[in-house]
Amino acid sequence: MGSSHAGQRSWTPYAFIGVPIAVYTIFAFGPFAATLVLSLFEWDGLTSASFTGLSNYIDLAGDPIFRNALNNNLYFTIFYSVLPITLALFLAALIADTARLKVVRVYRVLLFVPYVMPMIVLGVVWRWIYSPLSGPVNAVITATGRDPFPILGDSTTALPAIGLVGSWVMYGFAMILFVAGIQKIDIALYDAARVDGASRFEQFRYVTLPGLRNEITVALVVTLATALRVFDLVFVMTRGGPGRSTDVVAFFIFRTAFNNREVGRGAAAAGVLVAIIFIASIVVLRFRASET
Amino acid sequence: MRYANRVAILLVVLALFASACTADSGDSSGEAEGAATTEVAGTEPSGSEFAGQTLLVWTKVAATPAIDEVYAELTSEFEDEWDVTVTTESKSFDDLKATVILALGQSDGPDVAVVPQGRPDMGKAVEAGLLLDLTSFSNERGWPDAFGASTLTKTMFSSDGVEFGTGNVYGISPEVEFLGWFYNKTIFSDVGVEPPATIDDLEALLATLAAAGETPLNAGNVEGFPFLHTFMSAANADMSVEYVNDLIYGRNDKSFDTDATQTAAARLVDWVDAGYFTPAFEGIAYGDSIGQFASGNGAIMQTGTWIIPDLDPATFGFFLTPAIGGGIGPQPGATSEPFAVRADTSVPDLAKEYIDWMMSERAAELLAEAGALTTRTVDAPGQSALAAEAQAAWGLITSSDQLGHYLDWASPTMFDTMVAESQRMIAGDITADEFVKALDADYQAFLSGQ
């Protein structure tokens, strides 16, 4: 972060900060505040709204469809956060010595491709990969003499199948962070560790891992938030089905507010989602702070 | 970690959330280009009272470019006839559904707009006073006689928007869509079978096709609605028109738990168990399943007439859902999303004229020639054999007064409930009886809130 010299006060930095804050207020905080206000009303989006206090939130607490969607989001945190970060850390450890090689740059670009592609496109591609008609996964299944399997149409496989796409995308993102982070670690630390007789695991445990603390925090916050607000993949791949086995909160909000025109209820669900993302982020940051 | 870092990360989280909340509605608007006018239809006087006026129209992107061209040509002829300027903005269905009702509340909103049907959209717009009552105009121009009273009731609401299927007329479309059964003539002749006359015939037909090693029913049900369409067709066919009307319009305390729905659901479960549907159809996307069928896989596909442009008219035939005792029962269907007029438009008469122009005989002829199925039945020599067969079926539905309903119109949440519960039924998680009871629970909850 920038350095500050005690005693010198200039308003210039505030002016620079002011612009993004103004933009944020208009495009993020404003709509967010409006959403919170709406969540206290019963409103169809057209006719006059009636104030209902917290009743939208109380209804949601007792709504099994909403709770199911929320559970699925929590399930996704394993696929979007835990799995890719663990895998990326493991691979980062493997390439720790070589992270400064030029070839890593190419590797970095390749890893980042899924992350920059629109989720809608990835959803269409993976829907094909899982398709019983011509998809490669089912080609393997049928090649072994078994019947084609409806991966996205079976309630036991649909959720993990979408989750794995999330893992694939998020693993690339985490890997980028970690590879960049490793390059910042002083190579002398590894040399010193080796001189002290540290094994590869010990080098990872005592040099790489502490050196990547900031990157792990960022990866956790971003991937958790992504897992909790999944929409596109579910919409393209399963529409929340079969049954409600892949329903998620963001899709619940979309259906409630725009299809069923229960805007207040949808806004309340959005409020709950934001609160959960906030709490998850604060927990991660607190944990990080307590480590330092 | 520094406080500033934490704030920065929280801001990132907020930004992510904000981007999640912002629906990206790809605006596919484009102005209709005037095609050269070769012929002017209509009996209205020209050099008109509307000269110099302008009209803003929001339409839905048509099923095929050829049909879009017909609308452009008809619009151009309308401009010449009345000496007016029409600006057309063409939108995808999802775009329309998300924006049109709000736009109708704006003073610079469209004068004429395609409005999605049913309570949550058109009903809400009526309730909010956003649509012009077209009842007297419709009678004056003879719409009820020309298009069938049951066609019009689907765009009728009481003026407070509460009662559906009765009261004032708020819109109409020159095109129709309905459900039925497409079949592969080559496979039928290879196996030596004919389209069925009764529902028992249909069951026997499916068994024969399966025994011959064919996939009897081509399907893809990832999205959930395709299987629902089969259920709705089977259930409608066993109901009376009066019953299904009452059910959808929320009249006379009807129930979803009936012999017709029970029988239809049980029948479909039997078909799933017998393996009549495409293997692993639960995991196949609807669009992919149409491609499969068009390329010759599967003997029959039960779906809507909107797939006609995808099929080779020489290879495929069409039949309606047969009733138990033969003949036809109610068939789910409706006009396409209807044109309606914004209540506060400054040019109400011109707007109404525009809709009537699109409902004219000439419009129907051009649309039919371009491959559309039309609300007004006309002779169209250039129509494909398959489209002609489906158009004849529409004629039979309206002339025998057997226009049924998409059952998910019964309540704002019914589509959602039906999709989720039917997929659970297919998976064997719930029985046909539990499925029907779940639909009725949704319906009764809606009725009690009315």
XYZ file of C-alpha atoms in Angstrom:
742
model
C 0.000 0.000 0.000
C 1.129 3.594 -0.479
C 3.392 5.272 2.026
C 2.219 8.210 4.072
C 4.423 10.880 5.543
C 3.221 12.144 8.897
C 2.632 15.853 8.988
C 2.092 16.294 5.260
C -1.557 16.548 4.333
C -2.663 16.864 0.779
C -6.147 16.656 -0.620
C -4.965 15.359 -3.980
C -5.147 11.673 -3.003
C -8.716 12.163 -1.823
C -9.652 13.619 -5.171
C -8.287 10.524 -6.864
C -10.182 8.271 -4.488
C -13.257 10.435 -4.879
C -13.853 9.501 -8.487
C -14.052 5.721 -7.973
C -16.069 6.236 -4.806
C -18.546 8.399 -6.704
C -18.822 5.784 -9.439
C -19.244 3.114 -6.797
C -21.919 5.033 -4.985
C -23.931 5.462 -8.144
C -23.535 1.971 -9.559
C -23.010 -0.288 -6.546
C -23.925 1.223 -3.205
C -26.981 3.041 -4.555
C -28.638 -0.001 -6.145
C -27.621 -2.055 -3.134
C -29.311 0.381 -0.748
C -32.365 0.433 -3.024
C -32.445 -3.380 -2.930
C -32.405 -3.343 0.859
C -35.257 -0.846 0.953
C -37.265 -2.898 -1.565
C -36.802 -6.002 0.555
C -39.023 -4.430 3.188
C -41.933 -4.120 0.770
C -44.331 -6.381 -1.031
C -44.145 -5.145 -4.621
C -44.902 -6.581 -8.066
C -42.707 -4.028 -9.829
C -45.670 -2.119 -11.234
C -48.537 -1.325 -8.927
C -48.027 0.437 -5.617
C -45.853 -1.304 -3.042
C -46.933 -2.011 0.518
C -44.544 -1.900 3.454
C -44.297 -5.284 5.141
C -41.275 -4.830 7.395
C -39.181 -7.933 7.825
C -41.873 -10.355 6.686
C -40.040 -11.155 3.429
C -37.033 -12.249 5.466
C -39.181 -14.255 7.872
C -40.886 -16.010 4.947
C -37.514 -16.874 3.427
C -36.299 -18.409 6.675
C -39.183 -20.870 6.524
C -39.026 -21.504 2.782
C -37.597 -24.970 1.984
C -36.947 -23.951 -1.642
C -34.778 -21.017 -0.554
C -32.958 -23.096 2.047
C -32.286 -25.810 -0.520
C -30.827 -23.206 -2.890
C -28.636 -21.833 -0.120
C -27.410 -25.329 0.765
C -26.432 -25.884 -2.839
C -24.422 -22.644 -2.779
C -22.644 -23.814 0.353
C -21.946 -27.131 -1.386
C -20.460 -25.156 -4.270
C -17.937 -23.521 -1.929
C -16.171 -26.889 -1.780
C -15.902 -26.962 -5.563
C -15.208 -23.273 -6.122
C -12.927 -22.661 -3.151
C -11.530 -25.603 -1.245
C -10.800 -27.914 -4.160
C -9.164 -25.435 -6.568
C -7.139 -23.660 -3.885
C -5.815 -26.949 -2.512
C -4.945 -28.185 -5.970
C -3.372 -24.879 -6.979
C -1.270 -24.806 -3.810
C -0.083 -28.326 -4.464
C 0.909 -27.501 -8.029
C 2.437 -24.206 -6.963
C 4.609 -26.109 -4.528
C 5.719 -28.456 -7.309
C 6.786 -25.618 -9.553
C 8.134 -23.364 -6.794
C 11.706 -23.828 -7.999
C 10.843 -23.257 -11.630
C 8.354 -20.442 -11.191
C 10.884 -17.971 -12.510
C 11.354 -19.762 -15.813
C 10.027 -18.164 -18.976
C 7.878 -21.170 -19.805
C 5.789 -20.327 -16.751
C 4.515 -17.234 -18.540
C 2.950 -19.400 -21.233
C 1.561 -21.669 -18.568
C 0.083 -18.651 -16.808
C -1.765 -17.520 -19.909
C -3.177 -21.000 -20.496
C -4.357 -21.219 -16.908
C -6.093 -17.906 -17.088
C -8.086 -18.652 -20.240
C -11.064 -20.321 -18.510
C -11.242 -17.488 -15.983
C -11.574 -14.766 -18.621
C -14.073 -16.669 -20.758
C -17.727 -15.760 -20.148
C -19.376 -18.340 -17.872
C -22.225 -18.623 -20.378
C -19.781 -19.878 -23.011
C -18.191 -22.299 -20.556
C -21.660 -23.530 -19.599
C -22.525 -24.295 -23.212
C -19.197 -26.043 -23.782
C -19.514 -28.160 -20.656
C -23.138 -28.979 -21.362
C -21.852 -30.529 -24.557
C -19.009 -32.318 -22.746
C -21.566 -33.927 -20.407
C -24.199 -34.555 -23.107
C -25.443 -38.119 -23.514
C -25.740 -37.524 -27.271
C -22.230 -36.687 -28.407
C -20.274 -35.614 -25.355
C -16.819 -37.081 -24.706
C -17.669 -38.155 -21.140
C -20.540 -40.306 -22.344
C -18.434 -41.533 -25.243
C -16.121 -43.064 -22.646
C -19.063 -44.493 -20.713
C -20.627 -46.109 -23.771
C -17.222 -47.345 -25.024
C -17.054 -49.499 -21.900
C -20.324 -51.129 -22.913
C -22.595 -49.186 -20.575
C -25.700 -47.159 -21.408
C -25.311 -43.398 -21.796
C -25.783 -41.586 -18.482
C -27.712 -38.307 -18.052
C -24.991 -36.534 -16.052
C -26.858 -33.206 -15.892
C -30.233 -34.946 -15.632
C -29.534 -37.022 -12.548
C -29.906 -35.456 -9.131
C -26.858 -37.260 -7.743
C -24.427 -36.095 -10.444
C -25.772 -32.748 -11.709
C -24.544 -30.643 -8.767
C -20.985 -32.015 -8.640
C -20.842 -31.880 -12.461
C -21.492 -28.126 -12.391
C -19.237 -27.763 -9.355
C -16.320 -29.317 -11.226
C -16.625 -26.677 -13.937
C -16.318 -24.098 -11.156
C -13.249 -25.900 -9.819
C -11.668 -25.867 -13.246
C -12.231 -22.131 -13.673
C -11.220 -21.180 -10.147
C -8.150 -23.391 -10.112
C -6.710 -21.329 -12.969
C -7.420 -18.127 -11.097
C -5.841 -19.375 -7.869
C -2.860 -20.753 -9.733
C -2.179 -17.364 -11.365
C -2.188 -15.700 -7.969
C 0.064 -18.311 -6.454
C 2.585 -18.427 -9.304
C 2.857 -14.647 -9.162
C 3.167 -14.836 -5.378
C 5.944 -17.390 -5.526
C 7.939 -15.151 -7.793
C 7.960 -12.559 -5.017
C 9.401 -14.969 -2.455
C 13.114 -14.393 -1.989
C 14.902 -17.337 -3.562
C 17.531 -17.096 -0.842
C 14.906 -18.442 1.584
C 14.714 -21.697 -0.366
C 18.492 -21.914 -0.539
C 18.751 -21.340 3.193
C 16.092 -23.958 3.877
C 17.890 -26.466 1.720
C 21.194 -25.762 3.464
C 19.378 -26.410 6.745
C 18.286 -29.767 5.348
C 14.619 -28.941 4.792
C 12.702 -31.492 2.716
C 10.492 -30.362 -0.168
C 7.476 -30.577 2.099
C 9.205 -28.526 4.766
C 10.202 -25.908 2.170
C 6.562 -25.720 1.171
C 5.326 -25.600 4.760
C 7.777 -23.013 6.066
C 8.683 -20.939 2.995
C 6.082 -21.174 0.245
C 2.936 -21.275 2.351
C 3.758 -18.272 4.584
C 4.949 -16.392 1.513
C 1.582 -16.927 -0.187
C -0.579 -15.820 2.723
C -1.897 -12.697 1.025
C -2.608 -14.533 -2.213
C -4.465 -17.312 -0.389
C -6.611 -14.733 1.364
C -7.527 -13.048 -1.892
C -8.201 -16.409 -3.547
C -10.446 -17.484 -0.677
C -12.487 -14.289 -0.618
C -12.986 -14.183 -4.376
C -13.759 -17.882 -4.823
C -16.137 -17.981 -1.849
C -18.011 -14.967 -3.192
C -18.166 -16.584 -6.635
C -19.490 -19.857 -5.213
C -22.208 -18.021 -3.324
C -23.412 -16.015 -6.301
C -23.313 -18.715 -9.031
C -25.964 -18.083 -11.659
C -24.775 -18.407 -15.257
C -23.516 -21.984 -15.157
C -26.701 -23.232 -13.506
C -28.919 -21.260 -15.861
C -27.204 -22.581 -18.976
C -26.557 -26.129 -17.860
C -29.590 -27.273 -15.817
C -31.980 -24.398 -14.957
C -31.757 -25.591 -11.352
C -32.881 -29.122 -12.148
C -33.416 -31.987 -12.111
C -35.983 -31.346 -9.419
C -34.313 -28.573 -7.447
C -31.005 -30.394 -7.113
C -28.909 -27.591 -8.671
C -31.038 -24.623 -7.661
C -28.991 -21.710 -6.281
C -29.874 -18.464 -4.524
C -29.097 -16.213 -7.500
C -31.457 -18.247 -9.707
C -34.061 -18.159 -6.934
C -33.742 -14.339 -6.895
C -34.111 -14.176 -10.676
C -37.234 -16.362 -10.718
C -38.826 -14.657 -7.759
C -38.224 -11.067 -8.811
C -38.565 -11.295 -12.580
C -40.699 -14.351 -13.394
C -43.050 -14.330 -10.420
C -42.850 -10.550 -9.981
C -42.313 -10.754 -6.237
C -39.707 -8.009 -6.241
C -39.589 -7.479 -2.463
C -39.084 -11.160 -1.774
C -36.368 -11.382 -4.430
C -34.672 -8.311 -2.943
C -34.781 -9.907 0.502
C -33.107 -13.041 -0.884
C -30.451 -10.791 -2.438
C -29.992 -9.111 0.943
C -29.458 -12.467 2.616
C -26.953 -13.464 -0.069
C -24.957 -10.240 0.360
C -24.967 -10.681 4.121
C -23.611 -14.212 3.803
C -20.895 -13.156 1.355
C -19.962 -10.320 3.696
C -19.775 -12.559 6.717
C -17.736 -15.176 4.840
C -15.317 -12.469 3.685
C -14.965 -11.000 7.155
C -14.311 -14.437 8.647
C -11.544 -15.058 6.103
C -10.012 -11.622 6.672
C -10.220 -11.959 10.448
C -8.530 -15.319 10.252
C -5.833 -13.799 8.089
C -5.412 -10.869 10.461
C -5.050 -13.164 13.459
C -2.278 -15.032 11.654
C -0.117 -11.989 11.124
C -3.135 -7.121 7.447
C -3.705 -3.439 7.074
C -7.209 -2.102 7.473
C -6.998 -0.567 3.999
C -6.370 -3.997 2.527
C -9.452 -5.392 4.134
C -11.572 -2.530 2.910
C -10.171 -3.033 -0.575
C -11.077 -6.706 -0.547
C -14.559 -5.999 0.738
C -14.984 -3.512 -2.102
C -13.980 -6.228 -4.560
C -16.633 -8.485 -3.051
C -19.221 -5.776 -3.392
C -18.237 -5.187 -6.992
C -18.597 -8.881 -7.722
C -22.027 -8.856 -6.192
C -23.070 -5.753 -8.062
C -21.998 -7.321 -11.326
C -23.993 -10.415 -10.400
C -27.077 -8.292 -9.869
C -26.815 -6.448 -13.139
C -28.721 -8.404 -15.725
C -27.019 -8.068 -19.054
C -29.840 -7.724 -21.475
C -28.448 -7.929 -24.935
C -30.485 -5.460 -26.876
C -31.123 -6.841 -30.284
C -33.134 -3.920 -31.458
C -33.051 -2.920 -35.013
C -35.215 -0.772 -37.149
C -37.286 -2.424 -39.764
C -36.162 -1.506 -43.182
C -38.889 -0.658 -45.550
C -39.202 -3.115 -48.372
C -40.444 -2.031 -51.753
C -44.194 -1.926 -51.790
C -45.705 -3.888 -54.597
C -49.266 -4.191 -53.545
C -51.472 -2.404 -51.082
C -54.174 -4.282 -49.294
C -56.954 -3.147 -47.026
C -60.238 -1.477 -47.641
C -59.649 1.603 -45.521
C -59.538 4.972 -47.246
C -56.072 6.315 -47.924
C -54.705 9.860 -47.718
C -55.573 9.398 -44.179
C -56.534 11.087 -40.953
C -53.241 9.805 -39.501
C -50.988 11.468 -42.086
C -47.629 12.441 -40.622
C -48.095 10.556 -37.346
C -45.426 8.265 -35.975
C -45.777 4.911 -34.273
C -43.239 3.076 -32.118
C -43.654 -0.724 -32.167
C -41.848 -3.314 -30.042
C -41.968 -6.751 -31.618
C -40.491 -10.130 -30.845
C -37.756 -11.483 -33.110
C -39.617 -13.893 -35.404
C -38.961 -17.629 -35.578
C -37.184 -17.276 -38.936
C -35.663 -14.398 -40.951
C -38.291 -15.007 -43.645
C -41.073 -14.237 -41.172
C -39.216 -11.131 -39.968
C -39.090 -9.947 -43.574
C -42.839 -10.377 -43.888
C -43.421 -8.129 -40.867
C -41.060 -5.548 -42.365
C -42.938 -5.627 -45.645
C -46.343 -5.407 -43.982
C -45.108 -2.472 -41.901
C -43.847 -0.710 -44.987
C -47.197 -1.194 -46.722
C -48.936 0.145 -43.625
C -46.761 3.273 -43.711
C -47.622 3.895 -47.355
C -51.309 3.246 -46.867
C -51.681 5.672 -43.961
C -48.825 8.044 -44.754
C -47.233 7.477 -41.355
C -43.809 6.512 -40.000
C -43.450 3.290 -38.053
C -40.323 2.582 -36.023
C -39.978 -1.086 -35.170
C -37.751 -2.380 -32.405
C -37.380 -6.108 -32.463
C -36.464 -7.887 -29.208
C -35.792 -11.395 -27.991
C -38.467 -12.998 -25.830
C -36.328 -12.800 -22.670
C -35.569 -9.157 -23.360
C -39.264 -8.399 -23.894
C -40.305 -10.244 -20.773
C -37.821 -8.285 -18.692
C -38.511 -4.833 -20.098
C -41.792 -4.423 -21.947
C -44.096 -3.939 -18.959
C -41.847 -1.241 -17.525
C -41.583 0.418 -20.948
C -45.379 0.518 -21.231
C -45.388 2.722 -18.134
C -43.118 5.328 -19.763
C -44.459 8.327 -21.620
C -42.049 7.608 -24.493
C -42.747 3.862 -24.366
C -43.889 1.836 -27.378
C -47.338 2.651 -28.773
C -47.788 -0.961 -29.813
C -45.892 -3.752 -28.071
C -45.773 -7.508 -28.005
C -46.657 -8.460 -24.426
C -46.129 -11.948 -22.939
C -49.416 -13.657 -22.103
C -50.797 -14.795 -18.780
C -51.289 -13.331 -15.332
C -47.708 -12.378 -14.386
C -47.185 -10.244 -17.493
C -50.274 -9.136 -19.411
C -52.436 -9.485 -16.269
C -50.098 -7.266 -14.264
C -49.980 -4.700 -17.063
C -53.785 -4.553 -17.100
C -53.892 -4.273 -13.316
C -51.474 -1.345 -13.499
C -53.644 0.327 -16.156
C -50.939 0.181 -18.818
C -52.937 -1.405 -21.659
C -55.712 -0.034 -23.821
C -59.004 -1.929 -23.849
C -59.479 -3.207 -27.411
C -62.899 -4.849 -26.896
C -65.071 -2.533 -28.983
C -62.440 -2.267 -31.715
C -62.153 -6.041 -31.778
C -65.925 -6.422 -32.185
C -66.049 -3.711 -34.814
C -63.382 -5.501 -36.870
C -64.943 -8.926 -36.321
C -62.023 -10.544 -34.482
C -64.160 -12.947 -32.398
C -65.765 -14.448 -35.510
C -62.594 -14.497 -37.561
C -60.247 -15.962 -34.962
C -62.491 -17.886 -32.570
C -63.767 -16.747 -29.193
C -61.487 -19.197 -27.349
C -58.442 -17.675 -29.061
C -59.350 -14.221 -27.807
C -60.163 -15.240 -24.228
C -56.468 -15.864 -23.594
C -55.859 -12.107 -23.815
C -58.958 -11.126 -21.839
C -58.898 -9.727 -18.320
C -61.284 -7.840 -16.091
C -60.306 -4.163 -16.108
C -58.662 -4.540 -12.680
C -56.537 -7.415 -14.048
C -57.778 -9.831 -11.392
C -60.057 -12.044 -13.463
C -58.436 -13.843 -16.381
C -60.229 -15.161 -19.482
C -63.135 -12.792 -19.169
C -63.866 -9.070 -19.534
C -61.949 -6.887 -21.985
C -59.753 -7.873 -24.913
C -56.200 -6.510 -24.615
C -54.356 -7.987 -27.566
C -53.979 -10.454 -30.397
C -51.275 -12.003 -32.563
C -51.423 -13.077 -36.214
C -49.433 -16.222 -35.403
C -50.324 -19.312 -33.389
C -48.307 -21.995 -31.615
C -49.670 -25.211 -30.185
C -48.509 -28.622 -29.037
C -48.657 -31.827 -31.018
C -46.760 -34.862 -32.208
C -44.287 -34.792 -35.087
C -43.411 -38.124 -36.651
C -40.762 -39.428 -39.015
C -42.612 -40.777 -42.052
C -39.664 -42.902 -43.140
C -39.522 -44.731 -39.814
C -43.315 -45.097 -39.739
C -43.384 -46.689 -43.175
C -40.378 -48.913 -42.403
C -42.096 -50.257 -39.291
C -45.487 -50.242 -41.022
C -47.431 -48.024 -38.620
C -49.854 -45.108 -38.983
C -50.603 -42.046 -36.831
C -52.956 -43.059 -33.992
C -56.689 -42.339 -33.757
C -57.079 -42.919 -30.018
C -54.797 -42.721 -27.000
C -54.833 -46.548 -26.843
C -53.641 -46.598 -30.442
C -50.858 -44.249 -29.446
C -49.733 -46.556 -26.650
C -49.824 -49.560 -28.993
C -47.882 -47.552 -31.569
C -45.136 -46.711 -29.058
C -44.881 -50.388 -28.087
C -44.656 -51.469 -31.739
C -41.946 -48.899 -32.475
C -39.962 -49.996 -29.419
C -40.288 -53.672 -30.404
C -38.968 -52.757 -33.855
C -35.828 -51.360 -32.236
C -36.687 -47.686 -32.811
C -36.604 -44.953 -30.175
C -40.359 -44.240 -29.995
C -40.138 -40.776 -28.407
C -37.243 -38.452 -29.154
C -36.750 -36.097 -26.203
C -34.316 -33.900 -24.290
C -35.419 -32.685 -20.882
C -32.567 -30.853 -19.155
C -34.681 -27.684 -19.072
C -37.726 -29.564 -17.744
C -40.387 -27.971 -19.936
C -40.296 -30.482 -22.839
C -41.594 -33.341 -20.681
C -44.200 -30.969 -19.209
C -45.515 -30.308 -22.684
C -46.106 -34.030 -23.138
C -47.856 -34.166 -19.772
C -49.993 -31.125 -20.598
C -51.038 -32.563 -23.937
C -52.052 -35.887 -22.400
C -53.868 -34.213 -19.491
C -55.694 -31.651 -21.646
C -56.958 -34.330 -24.011
C -58.821 -36.034 -21.167
C -60.406 -32.853 -19.780
C -63.389 -30.925 -21.041
C -62.765 -27.462 -22.465
C -64.946 -26.020 -19.687
C -62.862 -27.701 -17.000
C -59.484 -26.646 -18.370
C -60.778 -23.096 -18.895
C -61.984 -22.910 -15.298
C -58.697 -24.363 -14.102
C -56.533 -21.811 -15.898
C -58.804 -18.828 -15.343
C -59.127 -19.703 -11.640
C -62.908 -20.082 -11.685
C -65.304 -22.341 -9.776
C -62.729 -23.785 -7.355
C -61.282 -26.454 -9.616
C -58.486 -28.842 -8.673
C -55.341 -30.109 -10.387
C -55.969 -33.485 -8.790
C -58.303 -35.056 -11.368
C -58.627 -38.320 -13.237
C -57.207 -36.620 -16.320
C -54.015 -35.380 -14.634
C -53.588 -38.604 -12.641
C -53.991 -40.777 -15.733
C -51.690 -38.593 -17.825
C -48.946 -38.564 -15.173
C -49.191 -42.328 -14.599
C -49.089 -42.941 -18.339
C -45.904 -40.910 -18.727
C -44.230 -42.704 -15.832
C -45.053 -45.995 -17.602
C -43.488 -44.669 -20.790
C -40.329 -43.638 -18.937
C -40.148 -47.061 -17.277
C -40.708 -48.798 -20.616
C -37.736 -46.882 -22.074
C -39.787 -45.154 -24.788
C -37.851 -41.891 -24.510
C -34.362 -41.297 -25.937
C -31.797 -43.009 -23.655
C -30.576 -40.547 -20.979
C -33.068 -37.925 -22.230
C -32.994 -36.354 -18.752
C -29.489 -35.117 -19.553
C -30.088 -33.926 -23.135
C -30.747 -30.260 -23.894
C -33.988 -29.460 -25.739
C -32.226 -27.703 -28.632
C -29.947 -30.693 -29.150
C -32.935 -33.034 -29.142
C -34.575 -31.086 -31.992
C -31.361 -31.478 -33.997
C -31.374 -35.204 -33.297
C -34.942 -35.601 -34.449
C -34.431 -33.496 -37.567
C -31.486 -35.677 -38.516
C -33.600 -38.823 -38.347
C -33.242 -40.088 -34.772
C -36.427 -41.129 -32.993
C -39.811 -41.927 -34.514
C -41.932 -39.276 -32.756
C -41.271 -35.984 -31.012
C -43.987 -34.427 -28.890
C -43.447 -30.658 -28.755
C -44.661 -27.316 -30.115
C -45.252 -26.210 -33.682
C -42.317 -23.774 -33.374
C -39.966 -26.591 -34.482
C -41.575 -26.759 -37.958
C -38.873 -24.560 -39.587
C -36.250 -27.038 -38.315
C -37.836 -30.063 -39.978
C -37.738 -31.324 -43.557
C -41.383 -31.148 -44.660
C -40.964 -34.169 -46.936
C -39.868 -36.441 -44.088
C -42.034 -35.350 -41.195
C -45.756 -35.459 -40.459
C -47.895 -34.082 -37.641
C -50.828 -35.273 -35.545
C -52.740 -33.902 -32.563
C -53.059 -35.680 -29.232
C -55.875 -38.200 -29.652
C -58.592 -38.321 -26.993
C -59.318 -41.555 -25.119
C -62.356 -42.392 -27.223
C -60.927 -41.037 -30.476
C -61.290 -37.614 -32.030
C -59.543 -34.803 -30.208
C -59.896 -33.284 -26.762
C -58.566 -29.858 -25.791
C -55.108 -29.118 -27.215
C -52.683 -26.821 -25.379
C -51.916 -23.805 -27.513
C -52.410 -20.099 -27.990
C -51.544 -17.285 -30.305
C -47.942 -16.128 -30.165
C -47.292 -13.276 -27.736
C -49.957 -10.730 -28.690
C -49.681 -7.149 -29.863
C -51.182 -4.741 -27.322
C -51.561 -0.954 -27.178
C -50.076 1.286 -24.478
C -52.899 2.957 -22.561
C -51.342 6.433 -22.666
C -50.308 6.423 -26.302
C -50.946 9.672 -28.156
C -51.964 7.713 -31.270
C -54.434 5.061 -30.027
C -56.411 4.818 -33.261
C -53.319 4.430 -35.402
C -51.991 1.798 -32.983
C -55.220 -0.201 -33.248
C -55.148 0.086 -37.041
C -51.605 -1.294 -37.009
C -52.673 -4.401 -35.114
C -55.670 -4.930 -37.392
C -53.345 -4.578 -40.386
C -51.226 -7.434 -39.022
C -54.399 -9.508 -38.579
C -55.522 -8.974 -42.186
C -55.991 -11.688 -44.769
C -53.005 -10.463 -46.753
C -50.822 -10.552 -43.637
C -51.944 -14.124 -42.955
C -51.183 -15.153 -46.537
C -47.680 -13.678 -46.477
C -46.945 -15.157 -43.058
C -48.215 -18.596 -44.077
C -46.132 -18.502 -47.259
C -43.090 -17.666 -45.116
C -43.693 -20.753 -42.977
C -45.636 -19.369 -40.013
C -48.847 -20.861 -38.657
C -51.513 -18.179 -38.665
C -54.391 -17.248 -36.410
C -56.508 -16.558 -39.483
C -56.768 -19.658 -41.660
C -56.046 -18.777 -45.290
C -55.156 -20.511 -48.517
C -51.400 -20.407 -48.942
C -50.283 -22.507 -51.899
C -46.613 -21.931 -51.091
C -46.935 -23.378 -47.588
C -44.891 -26.530 -46.920
C -46.756 -29.834 -46.578
C -45.851 -30.063 -42.900
C -46.947 -26.488 -42.121
C -50.163 -27.089 -44.070
C -50.843 -30.195 -41.992
C -50.308 -28.251 -38.758
C -52.384 -25.326 -40.040
C -55.217 -27.746 -40.818
C -54.912 -29.090 -37.274
C -55.285 -25.525 -35.927
C -58.408 -25.160 -38.083
C -59.778 -28.359 -36.543
C -58.979 -27.177 -33.006
C -60.779 -23.848 -33.407
C -63.701 -25.142 -35.490
C -64.411 -27.899 -32.962
C -63.814 -25.452 -30.091
C -61.091 -27.629 -28.543
C -58.437 -25.026 -27.772
C -56.975 -26.059 -24.414
C -54.258 -24.495 -22.273
C -50.642 -24.638 -21.272
C -51.317 -25.802 -17.709
C -48.440 -23.777 -16.240
C -50.517 -20.620 -16.807
C -52.648 -21.644 -13.827
C -50.511 -19.748 -11.303
C -47.403 -17.543 -11.434
C -45.324 -20.262 -9.741
C -46.835 -23.263 -11.557
C -44.133 -23.524 -14.225
C -41.453 -23.667 -11.569
C -43.380 -26.225 -9.523
C -44.198 -28.379 -12.536
C -40.604 -28.471 -13.794
C -39.132 -29.404 -10.414
C -41.792 -31.968 -9.486
C -41.984 -33.628 -12.907
C -38.218 -34.151 -12.936
C -38.475 -35.751 -9.514
C -41.263 -37.963 -10.844
C -39.161 -39.036 -13.842
C -36.312 -39.915 -11.481
C -38.698 -42.047 -9.431
C -38.284 -39.847 -6.334
C -42.030 -39.216 -6.189
C -45.032 -41.066 -7.625
C -47.446 -39.791 -10.269
C -49.986 -39.246 -7.495
C -47.528 -37.170 -5.445
C -46.676 -35.152 -8.549
C -50.322 -34.296 -9.178
C -50.844 -33.481 -5.495
C -47.840 -31.133 -5.581
C -49.343 -29.275 -8.557
C -52.633 -28.985 -6.742
C -50.918 -27.665 -3.604
C -49.342 -24.881 -5.678
C -52.687 -24.158 -7.349
C -54.749 -24.104 -4.160
C -52.195 -21.801 -2.512
C -52.581 -19.440 -5.456
C -56.405 -19.574 -5.382
C -56.521 -18.867 -1.665
C -54.326 -15.799 -2.177
C -56.518 -14.413 -4.954
